[in-house]
Coordinates of C-alpha atoms in Angstrom, one line a residue:
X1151 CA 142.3 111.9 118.2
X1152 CA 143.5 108.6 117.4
X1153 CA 140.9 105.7 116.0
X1154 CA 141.3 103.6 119.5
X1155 CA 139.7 106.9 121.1
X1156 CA 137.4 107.3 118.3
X1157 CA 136.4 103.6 118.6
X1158 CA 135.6 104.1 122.8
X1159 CA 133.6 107.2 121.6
X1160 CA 131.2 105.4 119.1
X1161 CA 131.2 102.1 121.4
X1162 CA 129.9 104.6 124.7
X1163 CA 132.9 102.5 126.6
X1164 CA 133.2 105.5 129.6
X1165 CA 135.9 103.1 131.8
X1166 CA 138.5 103.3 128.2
X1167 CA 137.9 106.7 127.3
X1168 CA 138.9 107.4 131.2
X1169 CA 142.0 105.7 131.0
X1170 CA 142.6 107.6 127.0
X1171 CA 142.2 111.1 127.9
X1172 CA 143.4 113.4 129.8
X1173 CA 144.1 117.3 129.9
X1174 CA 146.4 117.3 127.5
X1175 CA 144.1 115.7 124.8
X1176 CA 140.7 116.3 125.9
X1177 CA 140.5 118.9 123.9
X1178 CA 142.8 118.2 121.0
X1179 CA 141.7 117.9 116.8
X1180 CA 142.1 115.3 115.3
X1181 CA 143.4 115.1 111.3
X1182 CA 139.8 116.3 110.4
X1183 CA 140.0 119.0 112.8
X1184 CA 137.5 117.7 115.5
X1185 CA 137.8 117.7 119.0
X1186 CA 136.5 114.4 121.2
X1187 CA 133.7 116.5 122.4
X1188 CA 132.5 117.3 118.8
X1189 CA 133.0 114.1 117.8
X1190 CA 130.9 112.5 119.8
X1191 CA 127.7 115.4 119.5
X1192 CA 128.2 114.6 115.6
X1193 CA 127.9 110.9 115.9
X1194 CA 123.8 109.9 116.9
X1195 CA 125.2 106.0 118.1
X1196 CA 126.8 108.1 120.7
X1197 CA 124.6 108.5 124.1
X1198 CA 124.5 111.8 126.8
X1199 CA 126.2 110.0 129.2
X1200 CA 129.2 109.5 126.8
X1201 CA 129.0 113.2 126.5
X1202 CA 128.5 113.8 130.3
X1203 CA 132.1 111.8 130.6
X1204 CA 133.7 114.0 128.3
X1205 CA 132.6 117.0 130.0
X1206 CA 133.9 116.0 133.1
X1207 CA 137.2 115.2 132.0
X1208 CA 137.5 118.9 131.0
X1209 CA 136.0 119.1 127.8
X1210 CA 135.3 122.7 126.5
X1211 CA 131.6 123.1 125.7
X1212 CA 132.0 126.0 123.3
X1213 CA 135.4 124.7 121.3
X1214 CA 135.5 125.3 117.8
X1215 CA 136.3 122.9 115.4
X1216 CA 138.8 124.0 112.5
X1217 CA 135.8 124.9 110.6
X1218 CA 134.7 127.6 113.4
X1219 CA 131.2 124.9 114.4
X1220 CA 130.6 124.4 118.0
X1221 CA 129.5 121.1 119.7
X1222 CA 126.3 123.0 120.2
X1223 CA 126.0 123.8 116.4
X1224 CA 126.6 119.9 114.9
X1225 CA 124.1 118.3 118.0
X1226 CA 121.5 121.2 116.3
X1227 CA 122.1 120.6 112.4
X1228 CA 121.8 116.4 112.8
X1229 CA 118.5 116.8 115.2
X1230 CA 120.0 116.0 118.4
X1231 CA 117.8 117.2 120.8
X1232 CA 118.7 115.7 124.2
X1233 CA 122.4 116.0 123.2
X1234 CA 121.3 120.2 122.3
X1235 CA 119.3 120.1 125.9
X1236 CA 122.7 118.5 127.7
X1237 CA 125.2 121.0 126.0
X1238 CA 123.0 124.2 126.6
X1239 CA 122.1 123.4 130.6
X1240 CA 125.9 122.9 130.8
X1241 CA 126.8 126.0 129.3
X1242 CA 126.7 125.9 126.0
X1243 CA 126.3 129.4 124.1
X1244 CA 123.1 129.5 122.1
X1245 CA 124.4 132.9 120.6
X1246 CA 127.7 132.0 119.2
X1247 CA 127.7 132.1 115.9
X1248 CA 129.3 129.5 113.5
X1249 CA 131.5 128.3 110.3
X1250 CA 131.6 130.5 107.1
X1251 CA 127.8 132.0 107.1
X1252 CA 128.3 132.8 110.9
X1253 CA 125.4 131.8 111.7
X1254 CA 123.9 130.4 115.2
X1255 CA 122.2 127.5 116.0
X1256 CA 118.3 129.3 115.8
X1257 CA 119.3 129.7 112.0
X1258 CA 120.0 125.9 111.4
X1259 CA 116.7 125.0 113.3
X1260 CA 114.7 127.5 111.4
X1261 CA 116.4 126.3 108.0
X1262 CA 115.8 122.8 108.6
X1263 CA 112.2 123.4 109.8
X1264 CA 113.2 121.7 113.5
X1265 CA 110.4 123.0 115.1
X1266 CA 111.3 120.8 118.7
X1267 CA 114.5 123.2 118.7
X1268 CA 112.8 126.7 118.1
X1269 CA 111.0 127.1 121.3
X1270 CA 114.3 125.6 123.4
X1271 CA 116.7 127.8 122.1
X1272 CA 113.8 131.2 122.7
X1273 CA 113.4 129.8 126.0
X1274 CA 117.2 130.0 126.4
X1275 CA 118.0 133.4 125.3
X1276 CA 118.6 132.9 121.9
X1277 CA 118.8 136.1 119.7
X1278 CA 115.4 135.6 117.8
X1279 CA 116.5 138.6 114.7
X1280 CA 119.8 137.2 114.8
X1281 CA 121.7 138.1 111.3
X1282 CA 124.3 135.8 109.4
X1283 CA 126.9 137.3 107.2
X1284 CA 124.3 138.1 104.6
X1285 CA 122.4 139.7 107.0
X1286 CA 119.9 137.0 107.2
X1287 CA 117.8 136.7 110.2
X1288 CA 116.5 132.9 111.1
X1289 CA 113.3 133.9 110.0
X1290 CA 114.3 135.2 106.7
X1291 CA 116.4 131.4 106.5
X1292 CA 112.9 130.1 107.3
X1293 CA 110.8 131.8 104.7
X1294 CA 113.5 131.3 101.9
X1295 CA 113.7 127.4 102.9
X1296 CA 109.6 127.2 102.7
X1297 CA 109.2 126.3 106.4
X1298 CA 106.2 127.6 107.5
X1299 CA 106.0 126.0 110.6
X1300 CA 109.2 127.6 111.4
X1301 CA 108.2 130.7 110.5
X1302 CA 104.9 130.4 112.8
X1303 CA 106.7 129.7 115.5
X1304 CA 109.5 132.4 114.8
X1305 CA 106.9 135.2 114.7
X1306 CA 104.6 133.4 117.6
X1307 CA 108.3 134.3 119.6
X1308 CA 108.1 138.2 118.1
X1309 CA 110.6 137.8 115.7
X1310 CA 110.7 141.0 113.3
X1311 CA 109.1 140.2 109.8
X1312 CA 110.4 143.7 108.8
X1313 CA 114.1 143.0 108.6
X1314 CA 115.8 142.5 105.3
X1315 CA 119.2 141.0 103.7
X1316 CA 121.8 142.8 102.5
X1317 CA 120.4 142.4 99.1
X1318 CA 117.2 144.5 100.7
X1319 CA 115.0 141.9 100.4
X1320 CA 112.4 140.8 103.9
X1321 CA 111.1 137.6 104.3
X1322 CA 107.9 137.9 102.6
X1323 CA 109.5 139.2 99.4
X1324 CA 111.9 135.7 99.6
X1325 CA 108.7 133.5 100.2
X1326 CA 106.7 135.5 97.5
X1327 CA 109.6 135.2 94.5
X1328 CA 110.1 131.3 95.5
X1329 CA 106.5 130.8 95.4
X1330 CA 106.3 129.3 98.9
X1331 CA 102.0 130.2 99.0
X1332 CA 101.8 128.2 102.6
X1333 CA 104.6 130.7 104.0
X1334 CA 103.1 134.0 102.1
X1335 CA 99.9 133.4 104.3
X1336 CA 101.4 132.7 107.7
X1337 CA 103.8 136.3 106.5
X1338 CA 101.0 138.1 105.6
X1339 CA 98.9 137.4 108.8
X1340 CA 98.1 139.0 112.5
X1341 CA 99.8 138.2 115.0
X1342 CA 96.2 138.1 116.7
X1343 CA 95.5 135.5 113.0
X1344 CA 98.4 133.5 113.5
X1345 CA 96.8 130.5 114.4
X1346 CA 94.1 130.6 111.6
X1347 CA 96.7 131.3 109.3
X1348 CA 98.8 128.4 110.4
X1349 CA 96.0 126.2 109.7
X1350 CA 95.1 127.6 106.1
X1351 CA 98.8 127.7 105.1
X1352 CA 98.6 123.4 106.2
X1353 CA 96.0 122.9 103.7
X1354 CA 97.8 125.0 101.1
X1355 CA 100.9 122.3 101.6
X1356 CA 99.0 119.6 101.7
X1357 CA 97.7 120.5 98.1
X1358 CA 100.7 120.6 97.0
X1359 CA 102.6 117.5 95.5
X1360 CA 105.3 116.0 97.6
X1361 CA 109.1 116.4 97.2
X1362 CA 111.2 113.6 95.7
X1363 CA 113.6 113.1 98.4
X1364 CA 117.4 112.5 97.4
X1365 CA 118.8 109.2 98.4
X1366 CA 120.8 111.6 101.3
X1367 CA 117.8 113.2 102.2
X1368 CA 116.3 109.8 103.0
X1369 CA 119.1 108.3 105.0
X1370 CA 119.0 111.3 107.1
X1371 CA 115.6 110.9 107.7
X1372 CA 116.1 107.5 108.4
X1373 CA 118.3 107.7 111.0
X1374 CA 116.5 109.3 112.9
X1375 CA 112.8 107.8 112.6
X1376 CA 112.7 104.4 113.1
X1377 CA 109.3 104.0 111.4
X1378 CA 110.6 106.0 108.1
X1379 CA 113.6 103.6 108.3
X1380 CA 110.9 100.5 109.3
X1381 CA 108.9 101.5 106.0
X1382 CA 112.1 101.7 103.7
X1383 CA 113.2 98.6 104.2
X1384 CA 110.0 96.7 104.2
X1385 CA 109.5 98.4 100.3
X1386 CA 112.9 97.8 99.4
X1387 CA 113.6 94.2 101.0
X1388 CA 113.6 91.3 98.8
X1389 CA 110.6 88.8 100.3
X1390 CA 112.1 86.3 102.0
X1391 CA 110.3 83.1 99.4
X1392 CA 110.5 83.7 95.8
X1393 CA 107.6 82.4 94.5
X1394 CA 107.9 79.5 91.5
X1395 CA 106.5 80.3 88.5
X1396 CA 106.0 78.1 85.9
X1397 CA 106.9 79.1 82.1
X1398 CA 104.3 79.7 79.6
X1399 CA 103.4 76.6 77.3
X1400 CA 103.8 77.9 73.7
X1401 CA 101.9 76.2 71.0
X1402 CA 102.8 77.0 67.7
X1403 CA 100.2 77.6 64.9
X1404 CA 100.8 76.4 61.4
X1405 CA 99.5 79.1 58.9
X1406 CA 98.7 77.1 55.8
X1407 CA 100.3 79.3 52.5
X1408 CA 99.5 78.8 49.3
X1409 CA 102.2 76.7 47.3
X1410 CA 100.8 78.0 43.8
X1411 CA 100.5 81.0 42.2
X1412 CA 96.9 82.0 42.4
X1413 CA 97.0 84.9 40.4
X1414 CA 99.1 85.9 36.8
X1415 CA 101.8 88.1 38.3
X1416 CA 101.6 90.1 34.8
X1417 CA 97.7 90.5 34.2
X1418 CA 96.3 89.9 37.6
X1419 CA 94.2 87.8 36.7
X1420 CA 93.3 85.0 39.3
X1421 CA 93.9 81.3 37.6
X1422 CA 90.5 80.2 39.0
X1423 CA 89.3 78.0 41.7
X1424 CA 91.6 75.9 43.9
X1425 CA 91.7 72.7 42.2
X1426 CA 92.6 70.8 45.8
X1427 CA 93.3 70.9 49.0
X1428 CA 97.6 70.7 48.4
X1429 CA 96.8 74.2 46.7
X1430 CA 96.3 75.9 49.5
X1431 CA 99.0 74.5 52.1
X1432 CA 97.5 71.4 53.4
X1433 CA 99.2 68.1 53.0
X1434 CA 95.8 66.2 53.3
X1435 CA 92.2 67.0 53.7
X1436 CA 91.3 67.9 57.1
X1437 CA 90.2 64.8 59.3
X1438 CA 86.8 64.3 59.9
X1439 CA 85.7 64.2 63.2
X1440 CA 84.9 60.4 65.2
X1441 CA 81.4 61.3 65.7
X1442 CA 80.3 62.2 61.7
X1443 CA 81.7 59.0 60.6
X1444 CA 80.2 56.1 58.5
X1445 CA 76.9 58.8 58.9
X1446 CA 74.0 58.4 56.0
X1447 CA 73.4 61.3 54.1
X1448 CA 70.7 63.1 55.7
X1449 CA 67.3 63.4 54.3
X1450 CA 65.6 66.8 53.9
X1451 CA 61.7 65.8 54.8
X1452 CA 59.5 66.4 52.2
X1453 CA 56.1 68.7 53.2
X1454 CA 55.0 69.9 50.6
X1455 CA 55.7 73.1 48.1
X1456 CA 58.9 73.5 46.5
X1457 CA 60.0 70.2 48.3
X1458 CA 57.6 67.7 46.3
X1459 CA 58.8 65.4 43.9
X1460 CA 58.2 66.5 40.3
X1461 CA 54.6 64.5 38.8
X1462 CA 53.1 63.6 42.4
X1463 CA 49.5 65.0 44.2
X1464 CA 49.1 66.3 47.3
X1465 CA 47.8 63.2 48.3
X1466 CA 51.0 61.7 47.2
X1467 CA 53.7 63.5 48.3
X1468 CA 57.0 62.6 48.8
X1469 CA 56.9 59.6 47.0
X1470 CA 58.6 58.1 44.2
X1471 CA 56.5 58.1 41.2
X1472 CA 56.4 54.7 39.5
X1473 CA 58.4 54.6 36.1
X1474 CA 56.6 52.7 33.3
X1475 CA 59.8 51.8 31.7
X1476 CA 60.4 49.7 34.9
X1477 CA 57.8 47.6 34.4
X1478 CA 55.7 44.6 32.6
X1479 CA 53.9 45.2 29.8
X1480 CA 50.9 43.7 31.6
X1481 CA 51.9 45.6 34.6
X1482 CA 52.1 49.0 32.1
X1483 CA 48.1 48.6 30.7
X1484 CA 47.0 47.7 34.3
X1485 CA 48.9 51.1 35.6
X1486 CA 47.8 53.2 32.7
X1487 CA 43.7 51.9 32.5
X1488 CA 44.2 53.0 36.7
X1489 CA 45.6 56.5 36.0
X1490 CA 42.8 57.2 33.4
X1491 CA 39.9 56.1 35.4
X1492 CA 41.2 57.9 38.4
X1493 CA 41.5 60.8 36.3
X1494 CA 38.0 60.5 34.6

């Protein structure tokens, strides 16, 4: 299949491909061993009606690729389910088996936990207790991947919970040694309890924490759920305005250190009291702020008690007694005659 064909395929350009193919290459493989017909069930750009086309021009439904995988098997494993619906009402076999496990398209739904696919394929005749080359049935695929849902729907169907590997081993002994609880209880239950257990084995899985997906796992996801892919790139995207942000303003703090020793490094003794200011760090005494400038000393009032000036009454307090030294001598007799009579 050359690239001009491949290009027709992915570009759903029907009048091209007309004019491409014909019987002699309809169904031919390409260098990775694919046929047109596989090619397009692979690629999920590529619609039904591209596929319809194909089919008419004599495409083989059921063609193996070199790898032994059907059209069929591919539209199953990347979650194509109209593609699936197309292939099967025209013929595809639901029962052939496929690549080195040999295993059908139920055991890639039931694997994957495709739970739209399960009840399709039933409803087409698809071997429910199929076995794979290790003798794995699809619900044994379903148990060992932790797929509950797949499992309730498998044994909803009648699959056989009874069937084991090659290694001897059934599906609830798989679920029980991966420790898959929320399959365990749908295994264990009635067929009559299936719905109850269903329910209880939701609330088990919803307990538990969620699996990191790989960066694979979430581009397959993505391509096929448009929210999922909606929600990646809104978390991921770079906003369309950075905002601007303006850079700290740093103010740098001067830590005033001592310029002199303060103690004797030898005795550890401390050489006394700063003698200045320049001691400590500081070029000049601090300023003294506008509003305690050119300020009067304050005066403490004087009330009486500890606060009355030294040789004064109460009826005097708080004033400056006279000193005799200060004055006249006539002024000294006529002070001292007052003081004794007042004291008489």
């Amino acid at each position: 299949m050359s690239f001009r064909l491949q290009e027709c395929i992915l570009k759903n350009d029907i009048d091209n491909l007309q004019l491409k193919l014909n019987k002699s290459n309809i169904n031919k493989f390409d260098e990775d061993g694919f046929t047109p017909l596989y090619f397009a069930c692979m690629k999920h750009c590529v619609e039904v009606e591209t596929i319809q086309s194909l089919l008419s021009f004599g495409a083989s439904v059921d063609l193996k690729t070199k790898d032994g995988e059907t059209p069929l098997y591919i539209a199953v494993f990347n979650r194509r389910y109209m593609v699936a619906s197309f292939l099967v009402n025209n013929g595809a076999n639901v029962n052939e088996v496929n690549g080195p496990r040999k295993e059908t398209a139920l055991h890639i739904a039931s694997r994957f936990g495709y739970e739209d696919f399960i009840p399709f394929l039933v409803e087409k005749d698809a071997n429910i207790d199929a076995l794979n080359s290790e003798s794995e049935t699809p619900l044994y695929v379903a148990a060992k991947a932790g797929r509950h849902d797949s499992t309730f729907l498998l044994l909803a169907a009648g699959a056989n919970a009874s069937l084991s590997n090659k290694d001897g081993k059934i599906p609830l002994y798989i679920a029980s040694e991966l420790k898959h609880k929320h399959v365990v209880i749908v295994l264990k239950a009635s067929k009559e309890s299936l719905i109850h257990a269903k329910a209880e084995a939701d609330v088990e899985l919803r307990m538990r924490p969620q699996r990191v997906l790989s960066t694979n796992d979430m581009l397959n996801r993505a391509a096929v759920d448009e929210t999922y892919r909606a929600d990646i790139h809104r978390r991921h995207s770079i906003p369309s305005e950075v905002p601007n942000t303006t850079p700290m303003v740093l103010t740098e703090i001067k830590i005033p250190q001592p310029r002199l020793r303060t103690h004797d490094p030898l005795t550890g003794k401390s050489y006394g009291p700063c003698r200045s200011l320049e001691e400590v760090g500081y070029d000049e005494p601090p300023p003294i702020p506008a509003e305690l400038r050119n300020l009067p000393p304050p005066k403490l009032p004087r009330t009486g008690g500890t606060t009355m000036m030294v040789g004064t009454g109460t009826s005097e307090g708080g004033r400056v007694p006279v000193r005799v030294d200060g004055l006249a001598e006539n002024e000294v007799m006529e002070y001292l005659s007052h003081s004794i009579h007042k004291n008489a």
